[in-house]
Coordinates of C-alpha atoms and ligand atoms in Angstrom, one line a residue:
M1 CA -44.8 10.6 -31.2
D2 CA -41.9 10.1 -33.5
R3 CA -41.1 6.5 -34.2
A4 CA -37.5 5.2 -33.9
W5 CA -35.7 1.9 -33.9
W6 CA -34.2 2.5 -30.4
K7 CA -37.7 2.9 -29.0
E8 CA -38.7 -0.4 -30.6
S9 CA -35.6 -2.2 -29.3
V10 CA -34.9 -4.4 -26.3
V11 CA -31.4 -3.9 -24.8
Y12 CA -29.4 -6.6 -23.1
Q13 CA -26.7 -5.6 -20.7
I14 CA -23.4 -7.5 -20.6
Y15 CA -21.0 -7.2 -17.7
P16 CA -18.1 -8.8 -19.5
R17 CA -16.1 -9.9 -16.4
S18 CA -19.0 -12.1 -15.3
F19 CA -20.5 -13.2 -18.6
N20 CA -18.5 -16.0 -20.2
D21 CA -14.8 -17.0 -19.9
S22 CA -13.3 -18.4 -23.1
N23 CA -9.7 -18.9 -21.9
A24 CA -9.9 -20.5 -18.4
D25 CA -8.4 -17.5 -16.6
G26 CA -11.6 -17.2 -14.5
I27 CA -12.5 -13.8 -16.0
G28 CA -15.2 -13.3 -18.6
D29 CA -13.9 -12.0 -21.9
I30 CA -14.8 -10.7 -25.4
P31 CA -14.4 -14.1 -27.3
G32 CA -16.6 -15.4 -24.5
I33 CA -19.3 -12.9 -25.6
T34 CA -18.9 -13.8 -29.2
Q35 CA -19.5 -17.5 -28.3
K36 CA -22.8 -16.6 -26.8
L37 CA -24.2 -14.3 -29.5
D38 CA -26.4 -17.1 -30.7
H39 CA -28.0 -17.3 -27.3
L40 CA -28.8 -13.6 -27.4
Q41 CA -30.1 -13.8 -31.0
D42 CA -32.4 -16.6 -29.9
L43 CA -33.7 -14.5 -27.0
G44 CA -34.5 -11.8 -29.6
I45 CA -32.8 -8.8 -28.2
D46 CA -31.7 -5.9 -30.5
V47 CA -28.9 -4.1 -28.7
I48 CA -26.1 -5.1 -26.4
W49 CA -25.0 -2.5 -23.8
L50 CA -21.5 -3.6 -23.1
S51 CA -20.1 -2.5 -19.7
P52 CA -16.5 -1.2 -20.1
V53 CA -14.0 -3.3 -22.0
Y54 CA -11.3 -0.7 -22.2
Q55 CA -7.8 -0.9 -20.7
S56 CA -8.1 -0.5 -16.9
P57 CA -6.3 -1.4 -13.7
N58 CA -9.7 -2.6 -12.4
D59 CA -9.9 -0.6 -9.2
D60 CA -13.6 -0.4 -10.1
N61 CA -13.9 -3.2 -12.6
G62 CA -13.3 -1.2 -15.7
Y63 CA -15.1 2.0 -14.7
D64 CA -11.5 3.3 -14.2
I65 CA -10.2 3.6 -17.7
S66 CA -6.5 4.0 -18.4
N67 CA -6.8 3.9 -22.2
Y68 CA -10.0 4.6 -24.1
R69 CA -8.7 3.2 -27.3
A70 CA -7.4 -0.2 -26.1
I71 CA -9.0 -3.3 -24.8
M72 CA -8.4 -4.6 -21.3
D73 CA -5.8 -7.4 -21.5
E74 CA -8.0 -9.8 -19.5
F75 CA -10.8 -9.3 -22.0
G76 CA -8.8 -9.9 -25.2
T77 CA -7.5 -7.8 -28.1
M78 CA -8.9 -5.2 -30.4
A79 CA -9.1 -7.9 -33.1
D80 CA -11.4 -9.9 -30.7
F81 CA -13.5 -6.8 -30.3
D82 CA -13.8 -6.2 -34.0
E83 CA -14.8 -9.8 -34.5
M84 CA -17.5 -9.6 -31.8
L85 CA -18.8 -6.4 -33.4
E86 CA -19.0 -8.0 -36.8
E87 CA -20.6 -11.2 -35.5
A88 CA -23.1 -9.1 -33.6
H89 CA -24.0 -7.1 -36.6
K90 CA -24.4 -10.2 -38.7
R91 CA -27.1 -11.2 -36.2
D92 CA -28.8 -7.7 -36.4
I93 CA -27.6 -7.0 -32.9
R94 CA -26.3 -3.5 -32.3
I95 CA -23.5 -2.6 -29.8
M96 CA -23.8 0.2 -27.3
M97 CA -20.5 1.0 -25.6
D98 CA -20.1 2.2 -22.0
L99 CA -18.7 5.7 -22.1
V100 CA -17.0 6.7 -18.8
V101 CA -16.0 10.3 -19.1
N102 CA -16.7 11.8 -15.7
H103 CA -13.4 10.4 -14.7
T104 CA -10.5 8.2 -15.9
S105 CA -8.1 6.0 -14.0
D106 CA -5.2 7.7 -12.3
E107 CA -3.1 5.5 -14.6
H108 CA -4.5 7.2 -17.7
A109 CA -1.7 9.0 -19.6
W110 CA -3.6 12.3 -19.3
F111 CA -3.6 12.0 -15.5
V112 CA 0.0 10.8 -15.3
E113 CA 1.0 13.9 -17.3
S114 CA -1.4 16.2 -15.4
R115 CA 0.1 15.1 -12.1
E116 CA 3.7 15.6 -13.3
A117 CA 3.8 19.4 -12.9
K118 CA 1.5 22.4 -12.4
D119 CA 2.5 23.7 -15.8
S120 CA 1.9 20.4 -17.6
S121 CA -0.2 20.8 -20.8
K122 CA -2.6 18.2 -19.3
R123 CA -2.9 19.9 -15.9
D124 CA -6.3 21.3 -16.6
Y125 CA -7.7 18.0 -17.9
Y126 CA -8.4 17.3 -14.2
I127 CA -9.7 19.3 -11.3
W128 CA -6.9 20.6 -9.1
R129 CA -7.3 23.0 -6.2
P130 CA -5.2 24.2 -3.3
G131 CA -6.2 23.1 0.2
K132 CA -7.9 25.3 2.7
G133 CA -6.1 25.7 6.0
G134 CA -4.2 22.5 5.7
E135 CA -7.4 20.6 4.7
A136 CA -9.1 19.5 1.5
P137 CA -10.6 22.3 -0.7
N138 CA -14.1 21.4 0.5
N139 CA -15.9 18.9 2.6
W140 CA -17.4 16.7 -0.1
G141 CA -17.4 12.9 0.5
S142 CA -16.7 10.4 -2.2
F143 CA -19.3 7.8 -3.3
F144 CA -16.9 5.1 -2.3
G145 CA -16.2 6.5 1.2
G146 CA -13.7 9.1 2.6
S147 CA -13.0 12.6 1.2
A148 CA -13.6 13.3 -2.5
W149 CA -10.2 15.0 -2.6
E150 CA -6.8 13.4 -2.7
Y151 CA -3.7 15.3 -1.7
D152 CA -0.7 15.4 -4.1
D153 CA 2.6 15.9 -2.3
A154 CA 4.6 17.0 -5.3
S155 CA 2.4 20.0 -6.2
D156 CA 0.8 20.6 -2.8
E157 CA -2.6 20.6 -4.4
Y158 CA -5.6 18.3 -4.3
Y159 CA -7.5 16.5 -7.1
L160 CA -11.2 15.8 -7.1
H161 CA -12.4 12.2 -7.3
L162 CA -16.2 11.6 -6.8
F163 CA -15.5 7.9 -6.8
S164 CA -12.3 6.1 -5.7
K165 CA -9.0 8.0 -5.5
K166 CA -7.9 6.0 -8.5
Q167 CA -10.8 7.6 -10.5
P168 CA -9.8 11.3 -10.8
D169 CA -12.6 13.5 -12.2
L170 CA -12.1 15.1 -15.6
N171 CA -12.4 18.9 -16.0
W172 CA -15.1 19.5 -18.6
E173 CA -14.6 23.2 -18.4
H174 CA -11.4 22.7 -20.5
P175 CA -12.2 22.8 -24.2
E176 CA -9.3 20.6 -25.2
L177 CA -10.5 17.8 -22.9
R178 CA -13.9 18.0 -24.5
R179 CA -12.5 17.9 -28.0
D180 CA -10.4 14.8 -27.0
V181 CA -13.4 13.0 -25.6
Y182 CA -15.5 13.7 -28.8
E183 CA -12.6 12.5 -31.0
M184 CA -12.4 9.3 -28.9
M185 CA -16.2 8.8 -29.3
N186 CA -15.9 9.2 -33.1
F187 CA -13.1 6.6 -33.1
W188 CA -15.6 4.1 -31.8
L189 CA -18.4 5.2 -34.0
N190 CA -16.1 4.9 -37.0
K191 CA -15.5 1.3 -36.0
G192 CA -19.2 0.8 -36.3
V193 CA -20.5 0.8 -32.7
N194 CA -24.0 2.0 -32.4
G195 CA -24.2 4.2 -29.4
F196 CA -23.2 4.9 -25.8
R197 CA -24.5 4.4 -22.3
M198 CA -22.9 7.3 -20.4
D199 CA -21.6 6.7 -16.9
V200 CA -22.8 9.3 -14.3
V201 CA -22.8 11.8 -17.2
N202 CA -25.0 14.3 -15.3
F203 CA -22.0 14.8 -12.9
I204 CA -19.6 16.2 -15.5
S205 CA -20.4 19.9 -14.9
K206 CA -19.3 21.1 -11.5
D207 CA -20.1 24.4 -9.7
Q208 CA -16.8 26.1 -10.1
N209 CA -17.0 27.7 -6.6
F210 CA -16.9 24.2 -5.1
P211 CA -18.9 25.1 -2.1
D212 CA -19.1 22.9 1.0
G213 CA -22.0 20.6 1.2
E214 CA -24.4 19.9 4.0
M215 CA -22.9 17.5 6.5
T216 CA -24.2 13.9 6.2
G217 CA -24.0 10.9 8.6
T218 CA -20.8 9.8 6.9
G219 CA -18.8 12.7 8.4
Y220 CA -18.5 14.4 5.0
G221 CA -20.5 17.0 3.1
D222 CA -23.0 16.3 0.4
G223 CA -21.6 17.7 -2.9
N224 CA -24.6 16.5 -5.0
P225 CA -26.3 19.9 -5.3
Y226 CA -23.0 21.3 -6.9
F227 CA -22.4 18.6 -9.5
V228 CA -25.7 16.9 -10.2
N229 CA -27.1 18.5 -13.4
G230 CA -24.5 21.2 -12.9
P231 CA -24.4 24.7 -14.4
R232 CA -23.1 23.8 -17.9
I233 CA -24.5 20.3 -18.3
H234 CA -27.0 20.9 -21.0
E235 CA -24.5 23.0 -23.0
Y236 CA -22.1 20.0 -22.8
M237 CA -24.7 17.4 -23.8
H238 CA -25.9 19.5 -26.7
E239 CA -22.3 20.1 -27.8
M240 CA -21.6 16.3 -27.7
N241 CA -24.7 15.7 -29.7
Q242 CA -23.6 18.2 -32.4
E243 CA -20.0 17.1 -32.5
V244 CA -20.6 13.4 -32.4
L245 CA -24.0 11.8 -31.9
S246 CA -26.0 13.7 -34.5
K247 CA -23.5 12.5 -37.2
A248 CA -24.4 8.8 -36.8
D249 CA -27.6 6.8 -36.1
T250 CA -27.0 6.2 -32.4
I251 CA -28.8 5.0 -29.3
T252 CA -27.8 6.9 -26.2
V253 CA -28.7 6.7 -22.5
G254 CA -27.2 8.8 -19.8
E255 CA -26.8 7.2 -16.4
M256 CA -28.0 9.9 -14.0
P257 CA -28.1 9.4 -10.3
N258 CA -30.4 12.0 -8.6
V259 CA -32.1 13.0 -11.8
G260 CA -35.8 13.9 -11.6
V261 CA -38.4 13.8 -14.4
E262 CA -38.3 17.6 -15.0
Q263 CA -34.5 17.5 -15.7
A264 CA -35.0 14.3 -17.8
K265 CA -37.4 16.2 -20.1
L266 CA -34.5 18.5 -20.9
Y267 CA -32.1 15.7 -21.5
T268 CA -34.4 13.6 -23.6
G269 CA -36.7 16.0 -25.4
S270 CA -36.0 15.3 -29.0
E271 CA -36.0 19.0 -30.1
R272 CA -33.3 19.7 -27.6
E273 CA -30.8 17.4 -29.3
E274 CA -29.1 15.9 -26.3
L275 CA -29.8 12.2 -25.5
N276 CA -32.4 9.6 -26.2
M277 CA -32.9 8.3 -22.7
V278 CA -31.7 8.6 -19.1
F279 CA -31.4 6.0 -16.4
H280 CA -32.9 7.4 -13.2
F281 CA -32.8 5.6 -9.9
E282 CA -36.0 6.7 -8.1
H283 CA -37.7 3.3 -8.5
V284 CA -34.7 1.2 -7.5
D285 CA -34.1 3.4 -4.5
V286 CA -37.5 2.5 -2.8
G287 CA -37.1 1.1 0.6
S288 CA -33.9 3.0 1.5
G289 CA -33.3 4.1 5.1
E290 CA -31.0 6.4 7.1
Y291 CA -27.9 5.3 5.2
G292 CA -29.6 4.9 1.9
K293 CA -29.3 1.4 0.4
W294 CA -27.1 0.4 3.4
S295 CA -30.2 0.5 5.6
P296 CA -32.7 -1.4 3.5
Q297 CA -36.4 -1.1 4.6
P298 CA -39.6 -2.8 3.4
W299 CA -41.0 -0.9 0.4
K300 CA -44.6 -0.2 -0.7
L301 CA -46.0 -1.0 -4.1
T302 CA -47.9 2.3 -4.1
D303 CA -44.6 4.1 -3.8
L304 CA -43.2 2.2 -6.7
K305 CA -46.3 2.8 -8.8
T306 CA -46.2 6.5 -8.0
I307 CA -42.6 6.8 -9.1
V308 CA -43.0 4.8 -12.3
T309 CA -46.2 6.7 -13.2
T310 CA -44.6 10.0 -12.7
W311 CA -42.0 9.0 -15.2
Q312 CA -44.4 7.4 -17.6
E313 CA -46.6 10.5 -17.6
G314 CA -43.8 13.0 -17.4
L315 CA -42.1 11.8 -20.6
E316 CA -45.3 11.0 -22.5
E317 CA -45.2 14.0 -24.8
K318 CA -41.5 14.7 -25.0
G319 CA -38.7 12.4 -24.2
W320 CA -38.5 8.7 -23.8
N321 CA -38.1 6.3 -20.8
S322 CA -35.6 3.6 -20.2
L323 CA -37.1 0.6 -18.3
Y324 CA -35.0 -1.6 -16.0
W325 CA -35.2 -3.5 -12.7
S326 CA -31.6 -4.4 -12.4
N327 CA -28.1 -3.8 -13.7
H328 CA -24.5 -4.4 -12.5
D329 CA -24.9 -2.0 -9.6
Q330 CA -28.2 -3.4 -8.3
P331 CA -29.4 -6.5 -6.7
R332 CA -31.1 -9.2 -8.9
A333 CA -34.6 -8.2 -10.0
I334 CA -36.4 -11.3 -8.6
S335 CA -34.7 -10.9 -5.2
R336 CA -35.4 -7.2 -5.0
F337 CA -38.9 -6.8 -6.4
G338 CA -40.2 -10.4 -6.7
N339 CA -39.7 -13.4 -4.5
D340 CA -36.7 -15.7 -4.8
S341 CA -38.1 -18.5 -2.7
E342 CA -38.4 -21.8 -4.6
A343 CA -42.1 -21.6 -4.7
F344 CA -42.3 -18.1 -6.3
R345 CA -39.0 -17.5 -8.1
V346 CA -40.1 -18.4 -11.6
I347 CA -43.6 -17.0 -11.4
S348 CA -42.5 -13.7 -9.9
G349 CA -39.7 -13.4 -12.4
K350 CA -42.2 -13.7 -15.2
M351 CA -44.5 -11.2 -13.5
L352 CA -41.7 -8.6 -13.2
A353 CA -40.8 -9.1 -16.8
T354 CA -44.4 -8.6 -17.9
C355 CA -44.8 -5.4 -15.9
L356 CA -41.5 -3.9 -17.2
H357 CA -41.9 -4.9 -20.9
M358 CA -45.5 -3.6 -21.0
L359 CA -44.5 -0.2 -19.7
K360 CA -43.8 2.6 -22.2
G361 CA -40.1 2.9 -22.9
T362 CA -37.1 0.8 -24.0
P363 CA -36.7 -2.2 -21.8
Y364 CA -33.2 -3.3 -20.6
I365 CA -32.5 -6.9 -19.5
Y366 CA -29.5 -7.5 -17.3
Q367 CA -27.5 -10.6 -18.0
G368 CA -28.9 -13.6 -16.2
E369 CA -32.3 -12.0 -15.6
E370 CA -33.6 -14.1 -18.6
I371 CA -32.4 -17.2 -16.7
G372 CA -34.1 -16.2 -13.4
M373 CA -30.9 -15.6 -11.5
T374 CA -31.1 -14.5 -7.8
N375 CA -29.0 -12.6 -5.2
I376 CA -25.9 -14.1 -3.5
A377 CA -25.3 -14.2 0.2
F378 CA -21.7 -14.8 0.9
E379 CA -21.1 -15.5 4.6
S380 CA -17.8 -13.7 4.8
I381 CA -16.8 -10.2 3.6
E382 CA -13.6 -11.8 2.2
E383 CA -15.6 -13.4 -0.5
Y384 CA -16.9 -10.0 -1.8
R385 CA -15.0 -8.2 -4.6
D386 CA -16.9 -4.9 -5.1
I387 CA -14.9 -1.8 -3.9
E388 CA -18.2 -0.2 -2.8
S389 CA -19.3 -3.0 -0.5
L390 CA -15.8 -3.6 0.8
N391 CA -15.4 0.1 1.6
A392 CA -18.8 0.4 3.2
Y393 CA -18.1 -2.6 5.4
K394 CA -14.9 -1.0 6.6
D395 CA -16.4 2.5 7.1
F396 CA -19.5 1.4 8.9
T397 CA -17.8 -1.0 11.2
S398 CA -14.8 1.2 12.0
R399 CA -17.0 4.2 12.8
G400 CA -19.2 1.9 14.9
T401 CA -22.4 3.1 13.1
M402 CA -23.3 -0.5 12.3
S403 CA -22.3 -3.9 13.4
G404 CA -20.5 -6.3 11.0
D405 CA -23.7 -8.4 10.9
E406 CA -25.9 -5.4 10.0
V407 CA -23.6 -4.4 7.2
M408 CA -23.5 -7.9 5.9
H409 CA -27.3 -8.0 5.9
A410 CA -27.3 -4.8 3.8
I411 CA -24.7 -6.2 1.4
H412 CA -26.8 -9.3 1.0
E413 CA -29.9 -7.2 0.2
R414 CA -28.4 -4.5 -1.9
G415 CA -24.7 -5.0 -2.6
R416 CA -23.5 -4.8 -6.2
D417 CA -21.9 -8.2 -6.2
N418 CA -25.4 -9.7 -6.2
A419 CA -25.4 -8.9 -9.9
R420 CA -21.8 -9.8 -10.5
T421 CA -21.6 -13.5 -9.8
P422 CA -21.0 -15.3 -13.0
V423 CA -23.8 -16.1 -15.4
Q424 CA -25.0 -19.6 -14.9
W425 CA -24.7 -21.4 -18.2
S426 CA -25.0 -25.0 -17.1
A427 CA -24.9 -27.4 -14.1
E428 CA -21.3 -28.1 -14.8
D429 CA -18.5 -26.9 -12.5
H430 CA -18.5 -23.2 -11.9
A431 CA -21.8 -23.1 -13.8
G432 CA -20.0 -23.6 -17.1
F433 CA -18.8 -20.0 -16.8
T434 CA -15.1 -21.0 -16.7
T435 CA -13.0 -24.1 -16.5
G436 CA -10.6 -22.1 -14.3
E437 CA -11.1 -20.5 -10.9
P438 CA -13.7 -17.7 -11.2
W439 CA -12.7 -14.3 -10.0
I440 CA -15.8 -14.2 -7.8
A441 CA -17.6 -17.4 -6.6
V442 CA -20.5 -18.7 -8.5
N443 CA -24.0 -18.7 -6.8
P444 CA -24.4 -22.2 -5.4
N445 CA -27.9 -22.4 -6.8
Y446 CA -26.5 -22.9 -10.4
K447 CA -27.4 -26.6 -10.4
Q448 CA -31.1 -25.6 -10.5
I449 CA -30.8 -22.2 -12.1
N450 CA -28.9 -22.2 -15.4
A451 CA -29.3 -21.5 -19.1
E452 CA -29.2 -25.1 -20.2
A453 CA -32.1 -25.9 -17.9
V454 CA -34.3 -22.9 -18.9
L455 CA -33.7 -23.6 -22.6
A456 CA -34.9 -27.1 -22.2
D457 CA -38.1 -26.1 -20.2
P458 CA -40.8 -24.5 -22.4
D459 CA -42.4 -23.1 -19.3
S460 CA -39.2 -21.3 -18.1
V461 CA -38.5 -17.6 -17.5
Y462 CA -36.3 -17.7 -20.6
H463 CA -39.1 -18.7 -23.0
Y464 CA -41.4 -16.2 -21.3
Y465 CA -38.9 -13.4 -22.1
K466 CA -38.8 -14.6 -25.7
R467 CA -42.5 -14.4 -26.0
L468 CA -42.6 -10.9 -24.5
I469 CA -39.9 -9.7 -26.9
K470 CA -41.8 -11.1 -29.8
L471 CA -45.0 -9.5 -28.7
R472 CA -43.2 -6.1 -28.7
K473 CA -42.2 -6.6 -32.3
Q474 CA -45.8 -7.5 -33.4
N475 CA -47.7 -4.9 -31.4
P476 CA -46.9 -1.2 -31.8
V477 CA -49.2 -0.4 -28.9
I478 CA -46.6 -2.0 -26.6
V479 CA -44.0 0.5 -27.8
Y480 CA -46.0 3.6 -28.5
G481 CA -49.3 3.3 -26.6
K482 CA -50.3 5.8 -24.0
Y483 CA -50.0 4.7 -20.4
Q484 CA -52.7 5.0 -17.8
L485 CA -52.5 3.8 -14.2
L486 CA -55.5 2.0 -12.7
L487 CA -56.2 0.8 -9.1
E488 CA -53.8 3.5 -7.8
Q489 CA -54.3 2.7 -4.1
D490 CA -53.9 -1.0 -4.4
E491 CA -50.9 -2.3 -2.4
Q492 CA -50.7 -5.6 -4.2
I493 CA -51.7 -5.1 -7.8
Y494 CA -50.0 -2.9 -10.4
A495 CA -52.6 -2.4 -13.1
F496 CA -52.4 -0.1 -16.2
T497 CA -53.7 0.3 -19.7
R498 CA -51.8 1.1 -22.9
E499 CA -53.6 2.7 -25.8
L500 CA -52.8 3.5 -29.4
D501 CA -55.1 4.3 -32.2
G502 CA -58.1 2.8 -30.5
E503 CA -56.4 -0.4 -29.6
R504 CA -56.2 -0.9 -25.8
L505 CA -54.2 -3.3 -23.6
L506 CA -54.9 -4.0 -20.0
V507 CA -51.9 -5.1 -17.8
L508 CA -52.5 -6.7 -14.4
C509 CA -49.6 -7.7 -12.2
N510 CA -49.9 -9.1 -8.7
F511 CA -46.8 -8.1 -6.7
S512 CA -47.8 -10.2 -3.7
Q513 CA -47.9 -13.9 -2.8
E514 CA -51.5 -13.5 -1.8
E515 CA -54.6 -13.8 -4.0
P516 CA -56.0 -10.2 -4.0
A517 CA -59.5 -9.6 -5.1
F518 CA -60.2 -6.4 -7.0
A519 CA -62.8 -4.8 -9.2
L520 CA -62.0 -3.4 -12.6
P521 CA -62.7 0.3 -12.9
E522 CA -65.7 1.5 -15.0
G523 CA -65.0 1.6 -18.7
I524 CA -62.8 -1.6 -18.6
D525 CA -64.7 -4.6 -19.9
L526 CA -63.2 -7.9 -20.5
T527 CA -66.0 -9.1 -22.7
G528 CA -64.6 -10.3 -26.0
S529 CA -61.0 -9.6 -24.9
E530 CA -58.0 -11.7 -25.7
V531 CA -55.2 -12.8 -23.4
L532 CA -52.0 -11.7 -25.1
I533 CA -49.7 -13.3 -22.5
S534 CA -50.0 -14.6 -18.9
N535 CA -47.7 -16.4 -16.5
Y536 CA -50.5 -18.8 -15.4
E537 CA -53.0 -20.8 -17.5
V538 CA -55.9 -18.5 -18.0
G539 CA -58.9 -20.7 -18.8
G540 CA -62.4 -20.2 -20.1
E541 CA -63.0 -17.3 -17.7
A542 CA -60.7 -15.1 -19.8
G543 CA -63.8 -13.3 -21.2
L544 CA -65.2 -12.6 -17.7
P545 CA -64.0 -10.0 -15.2
A546 CA -61.0 -11.5 -13.5
L547 CA -61.7 -10.6 -9.9
K548 CA -58.8 -12.4 -8.3
L549 CA -55.2 -12.9 -9.2
R550 CA -53.1 -15.8 -8.1
P551 CA -49.7 -15.2 -6.3
Y552 CA -47.5 -13.1 -8.6
E553 CA -49.9 -13.5 -11.5
A554 CA -49.5 -11.3 -14.5
R555 CA -52.0 -11.0 -17.4
V556 CA -52.1 -8.8 -20.5
Y557 CA -55.4 -8.5 -22.3
R558 CA -56.1 -7.0 -25.6
L559 CA -59.5 -5.3 -24.9
N560 CA -62.3 -5.4 -27.3
Ligands
NOJ1 C1 -21.7 4.0 -12.3 C2 -21.3 2.7 -12.7 O1 -22.5 2.0 -13.1 C3 -20.7 2.0 -11.5 O2 -20.5 0.6 -11.6 C4 -19.4 2.7 -11.2 O3 -18.8 2.3 -10.0 C5 -19.6 4.3 -11.1 N1 -20.5 4.8 -12.0 C6 -18.3 5.0 -11.3 O4 -17.9 4.9 -12.6

C-alpha cells in the first residue's frame, strides 16, 4: 500500500457562513476563519476543506457560483483569502477548496451569455433542449423539487438544472467548457491551494439521449441512471487529472451520491489517475423510508456495519476511503448515530469519534463536531433557511403526501440546517459567533455546549478528538492497518481489528445505551494488551477479557 500525506491527514470541514463572523453582519467570513486557525492547529488537523467561498447570489449558500475567481462579498476579499491561505500554511494546515462544476449560478457570465441567443458562443456551455409536445424535454425531477428543466421564453428551449433553477448544469461534452474549468482550477492551485472537494462530480457526464426516468412518488421521473457515473465520467476525471491534478501535490475527494464501491474502485484506484477519494452516502442513508430521508426510520447497527465493511474491504487493495459521520448536508453526528440526551451526549460523541478515526481511510471532522454540537429543532418552518428543507415542506404539504407536523419531524431529524446553525464558541450572546444578528438562529444549548467550555474541561469531547488525532500521527497501524470485522451479528457492538506488520489493534464500540455482554472471538486475547484510548476509565481489568461494555463505551487495545 502506497503511503501518502493525504492518507495520514485529518481533514476539518468549514462551512464559512456558520463558522465565525468577524464584522458583525451576522454571516461567518474569511477573516473569521483566520482568527480561528489557532483553534484548529491546537486540535491537530492537517487540512481544511472549505465549503464554497466564491461569488454567489446564495440561492444554495454558495453552491451556486456566479464567479469562480472572486470571493463572495459577505465573506471578504481576495486579499482576505490570500491572508487566510498564508496563515494556514504557516501552521502546516493545507486548504482544500470546494469545486462546484456540475453547475454554476444562473448569474454566472457564461450562463448570462448562453441564455442571450441560440448562436451565442457560450450557448453550449449549458444543456439546452427543445421541449416535447409543449412539455419539458424529459420527466426528470430536480433534487430540490419540481422539474429539472426550466423553460426559457426568448429561445423557446429548456435548460437542465438538477438542483435549483438558479443552478443550471454545465455541458461537459463541450471541450471549451472543460478547458475553462481546468484553467480555473489551475488559477487556484497557482495561488497555493492544496486540492479540491468536488461537488456531485459523478453527475457531470449525462446520457446524451436524455431518456425519461422511472416515475417516483414526487410526480417526476428518476434521472439518476442517466447522469450518475454517466458514459464519459471516467474520461473526464482522467482528463482533469492529467490537465490539472497530476501537476501539483493535491488532495482530492469527489462527492458522489449513489456511488457504489465497484465504481469507487475506478475513481480512486491509484493506477487509474483520477481521484484520491470519494464521498459515498450509503452509511448516512441508513434508516431512510418511502421518501428517502424525509421519512426517517429506525436503523440497525448491523446494516451500518455491513455498509462500512463493504467499503473497508472493497478499497483495501486499490483505492482509499474517506470517513465521515456528518457534513453541511447531514444532521449532527451525535444526534444521528449517537445519543444527544444530556446523559449520553459526550460519551456517545467520543465513541463515534473513536469508531470513525480507527477505521481505515482519511477522517473528516465537520465543524462543531469537536465541540459536541447537536441537532436543532426550530418550531416553525419560518426559522429554517435551507432551500432543500423549505422546498420539501412546500412540496409535501401542498401535495398532501405528509402533514406539516410530519415534514417538520423529518426536518428535525435529517434537515441540512441541523449542521448549519452557527458554531458555538462561547456562552456569550449568539454563542460568540457574531455580535450582530446571525443569519440563522444559534442552537439554544450553546450555554452548555461551546468551545470555551470544552477547552477548559480536560475530559471533554474536544480533548478526546485531540488525543485521537495524535494517536494517528504516532501509529501507522491506524492509517495503514488492514481492517477485519468481528462480532458481525451484534446489534449493539461494532468491533474490528486493524493489523499492520504484526501489530494489531482491537476496537470495541458500544452503539447502545445498554451494557451488552459479549465474548471475544477465538484468536483475540487481551492478555498483555495495552489500552490505547477509551472514553471510560479502564481499570486493572484491562488485561482480562472485557466481557461487558458500558453505555456507548469505546476502547482501543493494542494486542500483544
Ligand atoms: C452537494 C452539496 O454538498 C450541497 O450542499 C449542494 O446543495 C448540492 N451539492 C448542489 O451543489
